[in-house]
C-alpha cells in the first residue's frame, strides 16, 4: 500500500496508529476527527507527504518525530492534537497554515535545516517553551505563526530569513529587548 486515501479512517475510534514503511502519502482528512482520546502515532520511514487535515482533531499524544523523507505537512494537519514534542525530519520544506495550531501540549519543536516556510498560525495556541532555534534555509514565517508563545525565552533567527509575517511573534516579551540587536547585527 503506497497511500492512505482521503477520509479513510475519518471519525473512527483508533487508539494506536502504526503506519507501515510502504506508505508514502497520507491524503487529506485520512485520520481526521478520531473519536478516541489519547491516540498514539508511529510513522513509517518512507512517508513523503502529510495532507491537509490528515490528523486534525485526532487526539494524537506524546512525542512526534516526522520521518526524514517527509517534504510537506499540509494545512491543519495536526490541528487540536496533544503532541508534546515535535522533531521535523531533514527533508521537511514547508509547514502548512495552522499545521499544529491549538496543539496546547506542544512545548518543544526541533526544526530542521532546509525548512523553507512556516505557514500562518502554524503554532498559534501551542505552549512552546525555552529557546526557539530556527535553522538555515528558512525563508518565511507566516502571520501569527508563534503568536502569544510566552514560554519562549530566546529565539535564534537564521541568516537568509526574508519574511516575517504580521504578528508572527506578538506577545513574546524577549523580542522587545533582543530585536534591536538582531536587526543591527544580522542581515536578513
PDB file of N, CA and C in Angstrom, residues 65-170:
ATOM      1  N   UNK A  65       8.024  12.357  15.889  1.00  0.00           N
ATOM      2  CA  UNK A  65       9.175  12.514  15.006  1.00  0.00           C
ATOM      3  C   UNK A  65       8.664  12.363  13.586  1.00  0.00           C
ATOM      4  N   UNK A  66       8.812  13.443  12.813  1.00  0.00           N
ATOM      5  CA  UNK A  66       8.401  13.406  11.406  1.00  0.00           C
ATOM      6  C   UNK A  66       9.530  12.732  10.632  1.00  0.00           C
ATOM      7  N   UNK A  67       9.238  11.683   9.870  1.00  0.00           N
ATOM      8  CA  UNK A  67      10.286  10.951   9.158  1.00  0.00           C
ATOM      9  C   UNK A  67      11.088  11.828   8.195  1.00  0.00           C
ATOM     10  N   UNK A  68      12.317  11.408   7.939  1.00  0.00           N
ATOM     11  CA  UNK A  68      13.255  12.176   7.120  1.00  0.00           C
ATOM     12  C   UNK A  68      12.809  12.403   5.680  1.00  0.00           C
ATOM     13  N   UNK A  69      11.953  11.561   5.122  1.00  0.00           N
ATOM     14  CA  UNK A  69      11.541  11.722   3.724  1.00  0.00           C
ATOM     15  C   UNK A  69      10.352  12.660   3.531  1.00  0.00           C
ATOM     16  N   UNK A  70       9.676  13.039   4.617  1.00  0.00           N
ATOM     17  CA  UNK A  70       8.526  13.936   4.504  1.00  0.00           C
ATOM     18  C   UNK A  70       9.002  15.303   4.026  1.00  0.00           C
ATOM     19  N   UNK A  71       8.340  15.821   2.964  1.00  0.00           N
ATOM     20  CA  UNK A  71       8.680  17.135   2.425  1.00  0.00           C
ATOM     21  C   UNK A  71       7.659  18.196   2.798  1.00  0.00           C
ATOM     22  N   UNK A  72       6.387  17.804   2.864  1.00  0.00           N
ATOM     23  CA  UNK A  72       5.343  18.777   3.167  1.00  0.00           C
ATOM     24  C   UNK A  72       4.385  18.257   4.230  1.00  0.00           C
ATOM     25  N   UNK A  73       3.968  19.181   5.069  1.00  0.00           N
ATOM     26  CA  UNK A  73       2.931  18.912   6.056  1.00  0.00           C
ATOM     27  C   UNK A  73       1.819  19.904   5.744  1.00  0.00           C
ATOM     28  N   UNK A  74       0.662  19.397   5.398  1.00  0.00           N
ATOM     29  CA  UNK A  74      -0.435  20.224   4.897  1.00  0.00           C
ATOM     30  C   UNK A  74      -1.090  21.128   5.917  1.00  0.00           C
ATOM     31  N   UNK A  75      -1.974  21.973   5.414  1.00  0.00           N
ATOM     32  CA  UNK A  75      -2.740  22.884   6.252  1.00  0.00           C
ATOM     33  C   UNK A  75      -3.574  22.099   7.257  1.00  0.00           C
ATOM     34  N   UNK A  76      -3.594  22.567   8.491  1.00  0.00           N
ATOM     35  CA  UNK A  76      -4.404  21.993   9.573  1.00  0.00           C
ATOM     36  C   UNK A  76      -4.088  20.519   9.846  1.00  0.00           C
ATOM     37  N   UNK A  77      -2.941  20.046   9.432  1.00  0.00           N
ATOM     38  CA  UNK A  77      -2.615  18.620   9.502  1.00  0.00           C
ATOM     39  C   UNK A  77      -2.731  18.031  10.900  1.00  0.00           C
ATOM     40  N   UNK A  78      -2.295  18.772  11.921  1.00  0.00           N
ATOM     41  CA  UNK A  78      -2.318  18.279  13.300  1.00  0.00           C
ATOM     42  C   UNK A  78      -3.050  19.251  14.222  1.00  0.00           C
ATOM     43  N   UNK A  79      -4.013  19.969  13.694  1.00  0.00           N
ATOM     44  CA  UNK A  79      -4.801  20.911  14.480  1.00  0.00           C
ATOM     45  C   UNK A  79      -5.469  20.189  15.647  1.00  0.00           C
ATOM     46  N   UNK A  80      -5.387  20.757  16.828  1.00  0.00           N
ATOM     47  CA  UNK A  80      -6.021  20.231  18.046  1.00  0.00           C
ATOM     48  C   UNK A  80      -5.470  18.888  18.497  1.00  0.00           C
ATOM     49  N   UNK A  81      -4.209  18.629  18.286  1.00  0.00           N
ATOM     50  CA  UNK A  81      -3.617  17.376  18.773  1.00  0.00           C
ATOM     51  C   UNK A  81      -2.921  17.591  20.119  1.00  0.00           C
ATOM     52  N   UNK A  82      -2.565  16.503  20.799  1.00  0.00           N
ATOM     53  CA  UNK A  82      -1.925  16.568  22.112  1.00  0.00           C
ATOM     54  C   UNK A  82      -0.445  16.264  22.064  1.00  0.00           C
ATOM     55  N   UNK A  83       0.195  16.569  20.961  1.00  0.00           N
ATOM     56  CA  UNK A  83       1.627  16.338  20.787  1.00  0.00           C
ATOM     57  C   UNK A  83       2.383  17.151  21.833  1.00  0.00           C
ATOM     58  N   UNK A  84       3.413  16.539  22.435  1.00  0.00           N
ATOM     59  CA  UNK A  84       4.205  17.240  23.456  1.00  0.00           C
ATOM     60  C   UNK A  84       5.516  17.770  22.905  1.00  0.00           C
ATOM     61  N   UNK A  85       6.191  16.978  22.099  1.00  0.00           N
ATOM     62  CA  UNK A  85       7.405  17.440  21.437  1.00  0.00           C
ATOM     63  C   UNK A  85       7.327  17.055  19.965  1.00  0.00           C
ATOM     64  N   UNK A  86       7.988  17.868  19.138  1.00  0.00           N
ATOM     65  CA  UNK A  86       7.957  17.660  17.697  1.00  0.00           C
ATOM     66  C   UNK A  86       9.366  17.796  17.150  1.00  0.00           C
ATOM     67  N   UNK A  87       9.795  16.795  16.386  1.00  0.00           N
ATOM     68  CA  UNK A  87      11.086  16.870  15.701  1.00  0.00           C
ATOM     69  C   UNK A  87      10.819  16.671  14.221  1.00  0.00           C
ATOM     70  N   UNK A  88      11.208  17.678  13.423  1.00  0.00           N
ATOM     71  CA  UNK A  88      10.990  17.602  11.983  1.00  0.00           C
ATOM     72  C   UNK A  88      12.127  16.852  11.310  1.00  0.00           C
ATOM     73  N   UNK A  89      11.787  15.966  10.373  1.00  0.00           N
ATOM     74  CA  UNK A  89      12.778  15.237   9.595  1.00  0.00           C
ATOM     75  C   UNK A  89      13.548  16.173   8.672  1.00  0.00           C
ATOM     76  N   UNK A  90      14.668  15.700   8.181  1.00  0.00           N
ATOM     77  CA  UNK A  90      15.596  16.563   7.440  1.00  0.00           C
ATOM     78  C   UNK A  90      15.085  17.056   6.091  1.00  0.00           C
ATOM     79  N   UNK A  91      14.037  16.468   5.531  1.00  0.00           N
ATOM     80  CA  UNK A  91      13.544  16.885   4.210  1.00  0.00           C
ATOM     81  C   UNK A  91      12.332  17.806   4.246  1.00  0.00           C
ATOM     82  N   UNK A  92      11.783  18.086   5.434  1.00  0.00           N
ATOM     83  CA  UNK A  92      10.585  18.928   5.507  1.00  0.00           C
ATOM     84  C   UNK A  92      10.911  20.324   4.996  1.00  0.00           C
ATOM     85  N   UNK A  93      10.171  20.753   3.960  1.00  0.00           N
ATOM     86  CA  UNK A  93      10.374  22.065   3.338  1.00  0.00           C
ATOM     87  C   UNK A  93       9.316  23.075   3.775  1.00  0.00           C
ATOM     88  N   UNK A  94       8.091  22.602   4.034  1.00  0.00           N
ATOM     89  CA  UNK A  94       7.035  23.553   4.389  1.00  0.00           C
ATOM     90  C   UNK A  94       6.074  22.969   5.421  1.00  0.00           C
ATOM     91  N   UNK A  95       5.652  23.869   6.295  1.00  0.00           N
ATOM     92  CA  UNK A  95       4.630  23.565   7.286  1.00  0.00           C
ATOM     93  C   UNK A  95       3.411  24.394   6.907  1.00  0.00           C
ATOM     94  N   UNK A  96       2.294  23.749   6.691  1.00  0.00           N
ATOM     95  CA  UNK A  96       1.095  24.422   6.212  1.00  0.00           C
ATOM     96  C   UNK A  96       0.471  25.373   7.206  1.00  0.00           C
ATOM     97  N   UNK A  97      -0.490  26.127   6.706  1.00  0.00           N
ATOM     98  CA  UNK A  97      -1.266  27.048   7.527  1.00  0.00           C
ATOM     99  C   UNK A  97      -1.943  26.263   8.651  1.00  0.00           C
ATOM    100  N   UNK A  98      -1.773  26.728   9.860  1.00  0.00           N
ATOM    101  CA  UNK A  98      -2.379  26.126  11.053  1.00  0.00           C
ATOM    102  C   UNK A  98      -2.000  24.652  11.242  1.00  0.00           C
ATOM    103  N   UNK A  99      -0.865  24.237  10.738  1.00  0.00           N
ATOM    104  CA  UNK A  99      -0.482  22.816  10.772  1.00  0.00           C
ATOM    105  C   UNK A  99      -0.507  22.217  12.174  1.00  0.00           C
ATOM    106  N   UNK A 100      -0.078  22.962  13.183  1.00  0.00           N
ATOM    107  CA  UNK A 100      -0.054  22.452  14.567  1.00  0.00           C
ATOM    108  C   UNK A 100      -0.846  23.355  15.509  1.00  0.00           C
ATOM    109  N   UNK A 101      -1.678  24.195  14.958  1.00  0.00           N
ATOM    110  CA  UNK A 101      -2.438  25.157  15.761  1.00  0.00           C
ATOM    111  C   UNK A 101      -3.238  24.460  16.856  1.00  0.00           C
ATOM    112  N   UNK A 102      -3.283  25.108  18.001  1.00  0.00           N
ATOM    113  CA  UNK A 102      -4.067  24.641  19.149  1.00  0.00           C
ATOM    114  C   UNK A 102      -3.636  23.268  19.657  1.00  0.00           C
ATOM    115  N   UNK A 103      -2.417  22.866  19.355  1.00  0.00           N
ATOM    116  CA  UNK A 103      -1.854  21.654  19.968  1.00  0.00           C
ATOM    117  C   UNK A 103      -1.262  22.115  21.304  1.00  0.00           C
ATOM    118  N   UNK A 104      -2.122  22.314  22.259  1.00  0.00           N
ATOM    119  CA  UNK A 104      -1.803  23.010  23.504  1.00  0.00           C
ATOM    120  C   UNK A 104      -0.731  22.333  24.357  1.00  0.00           C
ATOM    121  N   UNK A 105      -0.481  21.060  24.160  1.00  0.00           N
ATOM    122  CA  UNK A 105       0.544  20.353  24.924  1.00  0.00           C
ATOM    123  C   UNK A 105       1.928  20.483  24.309  1.00  0.00           C
ATOM    124  N   UNK A 106       2.015  21.054  23.111  1.00  0.00           N
ATOM    125  CA  UNK A 106       3.285  21.138  22.394  1.00  0.00           C
ATOM    126  C   UNK A 106       4.194  22.169  23.057  1.00  0.00           C
ATOM    127  N   UNK A 107       5.288  21.678  23.681  1.00  0.00           N
ATOM    128  CA  UNK A 107       6.201  22.551  24.416  1.00  0.00           C
ATOM    129  C   UNK A 107       7.577  22.674  23.768  1.00  0.00           C
ATOM    130  N   UNK A 108       7.921  21.765  22.855  1.00  0.00           N
ATOM    131  CA  UNK A 108       9.251  21.816  22.242  1.00  0.00           C
ATOM    132  C   UNK A 108       9.170  21.415  20.777  1.00  0.00           C
ATOM    133  N   UNK A 109       9.834  22.225  19.923  1.00  0.00           N
ATOM    134  CA  UNK A 109       9.902  21.937  18.493  1.00  0.00           C
ATOM    135  C   UNK A 109      11.361  21.971  18.073  1.00  0.00           C
ATOM    136  N   UNK A 110      11.804  20.917  17.389  1.00  0.00           N
ATOM    137  CA  UNK A 110      13.147  20.878  16.822  1.00  0.00           C
ATOM    138  C   UNK A 110      13.002  21.011  15.314  1.00  0.00           C
ATOM    139  N   UNK A 111      13.458  22.159  14.806  1.00  0.00           N
ATOM    140  CA  UNK A 111      13.350  22.435  13.377  1.00  0.00           C
ATOM    141  C   UNK A 111      14.540  21.833  12.641  1.00  0.00           C
ATOM    142  N   UNK A 112      14.354  21.562  11.362  1.00  0.00           N
ATOM    143  CA  UNK A 112      15.406  21.017  10.514  1.00  0.00           C
ATOM    144  C   UNK A 112      16.036  22.115   9.672  1.00  0.00           C
ATOM    145  N   UNK A 113      17.276  21.896   9.263  1.00  0.00           N
ATOM    146  CA  UNK A 113      17.883  22.766   8.268  1.00  0.00           C
ATOM    147  C   UNK A 113      17.207  22.457   6.946  1.00  0.00           C
ATOM    148  N   UNK A 114      16.871  23.463   6.202  1.00  0.00           N
ATOM    149  CA  UNK A 114      16.210  23.242   4.917  1.00  0.00           C
ATOM    150  C   UNK A 114      14.727  23.536   4.937  1.00  0.00           C
ATOM    151  N   UNK A 115      14.134  23.663   6.137  1.00  0.00           N
ATOM    152  CA  UNK A 115      12.741  24.106   6.208  1.00  0.00           C
ATOM    153  C   UNK A 115      12.688  25.502   5.618  1.00  0.00           C
ATOM    154  N   UNK A 116      11.812  25.708   4.629  1.00  0.00           N
ATOM    155  CA  UNK A 116      11.757  26.987   3.926  1.00  0.00           C
ATOM    156  C   UNK A 116      10.634  27.898   4.404  1.00  0.00           C
ATOM    157  N   UNK A 117       9.504  27.310   4.794  1.00  0.00           N
ATOM    158  CA  UNK A 117       8.387  28.169   5.192  1.00  0.00           C
ATOM    159  C   UNK A 117       7.573  27.571   6.329  1.00  0.00           C
ATOM    160  N   UNK A 118       7.143  28.470   7.194  1.00  0.00           N
ATOM    161  CA  UNK A 118       6.249  28.137   8.296  1.00  0.00           C
ATOM    162  C   UNK A 118       4.970  28.916   8.023  1.00  0.00           C
ATOM    163  N   UNK A 119       3.867  28.221   7.854  1.00  0.00           N
ATOM    164  CA  UNK A 119       2.605  28.844   7.469  1.00  0.00           C
ATOM    165  C   UNK A 119       1.972  29.710   8.540  1.00  0.00           C
ATOM    166  N   UNK A 120       1.021  30.521   8.117  1.00  0.00           N
ATOM    167  CA  UNK A 120       0.262  31.373   9.035  1.00  0.00           C
ATOM    168  C   UNK A 120      -0.344  30.525  10.152  1.00  0.00           C
ATOM    169  N   UNK A 121      -0.328  31.061  11.354  1.00  0.00           N
ATOM    170  CA  UNK A 121      -0.959  30.412  12.522  1.00  0.00           C
ATOM    171  C   UNK A 121      -0.407  29.023  12.832  1.00  0.00           C
ATOM    172  N   UNK A 122       0.727  28.669  12.299  1.00  0.00           N
ATOM    173  CA  UNK A 122       1.225  27.295  12.396  1.00  0.00           C
ATOM    174  C   UNK A 122       1.294  26.771  13.833  1.00  0.00           C
ATOM    175  N   UNK A 123       1.815  27.574  14.750  1.00  0.00           N
ATOM    176  CA  UNK A 123       1.962  27.146  16.144  1.00  0.00           C
ATOM    177  C   UNK A 123       1.127  28.008  17.093  1.00  0.00           C
ATOM    178  N   UNK A 124       0.163  28.711  16.555  1.00  0.00           N
ATOM    179  CA  UNK A 124      -0.737  29.528  17.373  1.00  0.00           C
ATOM    180  C   UNK A 124      -1.485  28.611  18.344  1.00  0.00           C
ATOM    181  N   UNK A 125      -1.519  28.996  19.612  1.00  0.00           N
ATOM    182  CA  UNK A 125      -2.245  28.207  20.601  1.00  0.00           C
ATOM    183  C   UNK A 125      -1.458  27.053  21.182  1.00  0.00           C
ATOM    184  N   UNK A 126      -0.193  26.930  20.821  1.00  0.00           N
ATOM    185  CA  UNK A 126       0.671  25.913  21.423  1.00  0.00           C
ATOM    186  C   UNK A 126       1.321  26.517  22.668  1.00  0.00           C
ATOM    187  N   UNK A 127       2.194  25.781  23.344  1.00  0.00           N
ATOM    188  CA  UNK A 127       2.826  26.255  24.570  1.00  0.00           C
ATOM    189  C   UNK A 127       4.342  26.036  24.502  1.00  0.00           C
ATOM    190  N   UNK A 128       4.953  26.454  23.402  1.00  0.00           N
ATOM    191  CA  UNK A 128       6.387  26.248  23.184  1.00  0.00           C
ATOM    192  C   UNK A 128       7.171  27.008  24.249  1.00  0.00           C
ATOM    193  N   UNK A 129       8.209  26.344  24.787  1.00  0.00           N
ATOM    194  CA  UNK A 129       8.996  26.929  25.875  1.00  0.00           C
ATOM    195  C   UNK A 129      10.482  26.865  25.563  1.00  0.00           C
ATOM    196  N   UNK A 130      11.230  27.747  26.215  1.00  0.00           N
ATOM    197  CA  UNK A 130      12.687  27.734  26.085  1.00  0.00           C
ATOM    198  C   UNK A 130      13.144  28.435  24.820  1.00  0.00           C
ATOM    199  N   UNK A 131      14.273  27.958  24.290  1.00  0.00           N
ATOM    200  CA  UNK A 131      14.855  28.558  23.091  1.00  0.00           C
ATOM    201  C   UNK A 131      14.215  27.999  21.837  1.00  0.00           C
ATOM    202  N   UNK A 132      13.845  28.886  20.944  1.00  0.00           N
ATOM    203  CA  UNK A 132      13.304  28.522  19.642  1.00  0.00           C
ATOM    204  C   UNK A 132      14.420  28.754  18.631  1.00  0.00           C
ATOM    205  N   UNK A 133      14.959  27.676  18.069  1.00  0.00           N
ATOM    206  CA  UNK A 133      16.062  27.790  17.125  1.00  0.00           C
ATOM    207  C   UNK A 133      15.556  27.523  15.719  1.00  0.00           C
ATOM    208  N   UNK A 134      15.484  28.580  14.934  1.00  0.00           N
ATOM    209  CA  UNK A 134      15.057  28.498  13.541  1.00  0.00           C
ATOM    210  C   UNK A 134      16.325  28.353  12.706  1.00  0.00           C
ATOM    211  N   UNK A 135      16.368  27.372  11.827  1.00  0.00           N
ATOM    212  CA  UNK A 135      17.628  26.999  11.192  1.00  0.00           C
ATOM    213  C   UNK A 135      17.795  27.510   9.768  1.00  0.00           C
ATOM    214  N   UNK A 136      19.013  27.365   9.296  1.00  0.00           N
ATOM    215  CA  UNK A 136      19.430  27.780   7.961  1.00  0.00           C
ATOM    216  C   UNK A 136      18.470  27.225   6.906  1.00  0.00           C
ATOM    217  N   UNK A 137      18.128  28.079   5.950  1.00  0.00           N
ATOM    218  CA  UNK A 137      17.221  27.685   4.872  1.00  0.00           C
ATOM    219  C   UNK A 137      15.836  28.275   5.016  1.00  0.00           C
ATOM    220  N   UNK A 138      15.476  28.678   6.253  1.00  0.00           N
ATOM    221  CA  UNK A 138      14.148  29.241   6.474  1.00  0.00           C
ATOM    222  C   UNK A 138      14.052  30.598   5.794  1.00  0.00           C
ATOM    223  N   UNK A 139      13.053  30.756   4.916  1.00  0.00           N
ATOM    224  CA  UNK A 139      12.857  31.988   4.146  1.00  0.00           C
ATOM    225  C   UNK A 139      11.691  32.815   4.664  1.00  0.00           C
ATOM    226  N   UNK A 140      10.609  32.142   5.119  1.00  0.00           N
ATOM    227  CA  UNK A 140       9.440  32.919   5.537  1.00  0.00           C
ATOM    228  C   UNK A 140       8.737  32.298   6.736  1.00  0.00           C
ATOM    229  N   UNK A 141       8.240  33.188   7.560  1.00  0.00           N
ATOM    230  CA  UNK A 141       7.445  32.820   8.732  1.00  0.00           C
ATOM    231  C   UNK A 141       6.113  33.543   8.575  1.00  0.00           C
ATOM    232  N   UNK A 142       5.029  32.811   8.569  1.00  0.00           N
ATOM    233  CA  UNK A 142       3.713  33.379   8.320  1.00  0.00           C
ATOM    234  C   UNK A 142       3.168  34.213   9.458  1.00  0.00           C
ATOM    235  N   UNK A 143       2.111  34.943   9.151  1.00  0.00           N
ATOM    236  CA  UNK A 143       1.431  35.783  10.127  1.00  0.00           C
ATOM    237  C   UNK A 143       0.978  34.952  11.321  1.00  0.00           C
ATOM    238  N   UNK A 144       1.125  35.503  12.487  1.00  0.00           N
ATOM    239  CA  UNK A 144       0.726  34.916  13.779  1.00  0.00           C
ATOM    240  C   UNK A 144       1.242  33.486  13.985  1.00  0.00           C
ATOM    241  N   UNK A 145       2.334  33.133  13.334  1.00  0.00           N
ATOM    242  CA  UNK A 145       2.856  31.760  13.414  1.00  0.00           C
ATOM    243  C   UNK A 145       3.188  31.336  14.838  1.00  0.00           C
ATOM    244  N   UNK A 146       3.707  32.248  15.656  1.00  0.00           N
ATOM    245  CA  UNK A 146       4.084  31.937  17.040  1.00  0.00           C
ATOM    246  C   UNK A 146       3.406  32.905  18.015  1.00  0.00           C
ATOM    247  N   UNK A 147       2.249  33.385  17.670  1.00  0.00           N
ATOM    248  CA  UNK A 147       1.528  34.369  18.473  1.00  0.00           C
ATOM    249  C   UNK A 147       1.347  33.894  19.913  1.00  0.00           C
ATOM    250  N   UNK A 148       1.658  34.773  20.863  1.00  0.00           N
ATOM    251  CA  UNK A 148       1.434  34.553  22.304  1.00  0.00           C
ATOM    252  C   UNK A 148       2.146  33.333  22.880  1.00  0.00           C
ATOM    253  N   UNK A 149       3.314  33.041  22.378  1.00  0.00           N
ATOM    254  CA  UNK A 149       4.116  31.950  22.941  1.00  0.00           C
ATOM    255  C   UNK A 149       4.972  32.512  24.076  1.00  0.00           C
ATOM    256  N   UNK A 150       4.351  32.815  25.185  1.00  0.00           N
ATOM    257  CA  UNK A 150       5.020  33.498  26.301  1.00  0.00           C
ATOM    258  C   UNK A 150       6.100  32.647  26.961  1.00  0.00           C
ATOM    259  N   UNK A 151       6.123  31.357  26.695  1.00  0.00           N
ATOM    260  CA  UNK A 151       7.146  30.489  27.282  1.00  0.00           C
ATOM    261  C   UNK A 151       8.466  30.490  26.531  1.00  0.00           C
ATOM    262  N   UNK A 152       8.502  31.121  25.365  1.00  0.00           N
ATOM    263  CA  UNK A 152       9.753  31.203  24.607  1.00  0.00           C
ATOM    264  C   UNK A 152      10.653  32.225  25.278  1.00  0.00           C
ATOM    265  N   UNK A 153      11.872  31.803  25.615  1.00  0.00           N
ATOM    266  CA  UNK A 153      12.802  32.674  26.327  1.00  0.00           C
ATOM    267  C   UNK A 153      13.914  33.218  25.434  1.00  0.00           C
ATOM    268  N   UNK A 154      14.112  32.631  24.268  1.00  0.00           N
ATOM    269  CA  UNK A 154      15.152  33.069  23.345  1.00  0.00           C
ATOM    270  C   UNK A 154      14.779  32.588  21.949  1.00  0.00           C
ATOM    271  N   UNK A 155      15.120  33.390  20.942  1.00  0.00           N
ATOM    272  CA  UNK A 155      14.866  32.985  19.554  1.00  0.00           C
ATOM    273  C   UNK A 155      16.151  33.168  18.765  1.00  0.00           C
ATOM    274  N   UNK A 156      16.534  32.137  18.036  1.00  0.00           N
ATOM    275  CA  UNK A 156      17.686  32.196  17.142  1.00  0.00           C
ATOM    276  C   UNK A 156      17.145  32.269  15.719  1.00  0.00           C
ATOM    277  N   UNK A 157      17.358  33.411  15.065  1.00  0.00           N
ATOM    278  CA  UNK A 157      16.916  33.608  13.690  1.00  0.00           C
ATOM    279  C   UNK A 157      18.054  33.234  12.743  1.00  0.00           C
ATOM    280  N   UNK A 158      17.749  32.561  11.638  1.00  0.00           N
ATOM    281  CA  UNK A 158      18.802  32.181  10.696  1.00  0.00           C
ATOM    282  C   UNK A 158      19.163  33.309   9.733  1.00  0.00           C
ATOM    283  N   UNK A 159      20.379  33.293   9.283  1.00  0.00           N
ATOM    284  CA  UNK A 159      20.798  34.192   8.215  1.00  0.00           C
ATOM    285  C   UNK A 159      20.015  33.796   6.962  1.00  0.00           C
ATOM    286  N   UNK A 160      19.535  34.753   6.204  1.00  0.00           N
ATOM    287  CA  UNK A 160      18.801  34.466   4.973  1.00  0.00           C
ATOM    288  C   UNK A 160      17.300  34.518   5.123  1.00  0.00           C
ATOM    289  N   UNK A 161      16.798  34.685   6.348  1.00  0.00           N
ATOM    290  CA  UNK A 161      15.360  34.817   6.554  1.00  0.00           C
ATOM    291  C   UNK A 161      14.883  36.071   5.826  1.00  0.00           C
ATOM    292  N   UNK A 162      13.860  35.931   4.977  1.00  0.00           N
ATOM    293  CA  UNK A 162      13.410  37.036   4.138  1.00  0.00           C
ATOM    294  C   UNK A 162      12.143  37.709   4.638  1.00  0.00           C
ATOM    295  N   UNK A 163      11.196  36.932   5.177  1.00  0.00           N
ATOM    296  CA  UNK A 163       9.895  37.487   5.528  1.00  0.00           C
ATOM    297  C   UNK A 163       9.431  36.986   6.885  1.00  0.00           C
ATOM    298  N   UNK A 164       8.970  37.929   7.695  1.00  0.00           N
ATOM    299  CA  UNK A 164       8.295  37.591   8.949  1.00  0.00           C
ATOM    300  C   UNK A 164       6.923  38.235   8.867  1.00  0.00           C
ATOM    301  N   UNK A 165       5.885  37.420   8.903  1.00  0.00           N
ATOM    302  CA  UNK A 165       4.518  37.914   8.756  1.00  0.00           C
ATOM    303  C   UNK A 165       4.041  38.734   9.937  1.00  0.00           C
ATOM    304  N   UNK A 166       2.941  39.439   9.732  1.00  0.00           N
ATOM    305  CA  UNK A 166       2.396  40.302  10.782  1.00  0.00           C
ATOM    306  C   UNK A 166       2.058  39.491  12.028  1.00  0.00           C
ATOM    307  N   UNK A 167       2.399  40.053  13.156  1.00  0.00           N
ATOM    308  CA  UNK A 167       2.135  39.483  14.476  1.00  0.00           C
ATOM    309  C   UNK A 167       2.732  38.090  14.665  1.00  0.00           C
ATOM    310  N   UNK A 168       3.706  37.732  13.866  1.00  0.00           N
ATOM    311  CA  UNK A 168       4.281  36.381  13.940  1.00  0.00           C
ATOM    312  C   UNK A 168       4.789  36.022  15.328  1.00  0.00           C
ATOM    313  N   UNK A 169       5.353  36.994  16.029  1.00  0.00           N
ATOM    314  CA  UNK A 169       5.906  36.746  17.368  1.00  0.00           C
ATOM    315  C   UNK A 169       5.267  37.647  18.425  1.00  0.00           C
ATOM    316  N   UNK A 170       4.118  38.191  18.137  1.00  0.00           N
ATOM    317  CA  UNK A 170       3.458  39.089  19.090  1.00  0.00           C
ATOM    318  C   UNK A 170       3.219  38.373  20.413  1.00  0.00           C
TER     319      UNK A 170
END
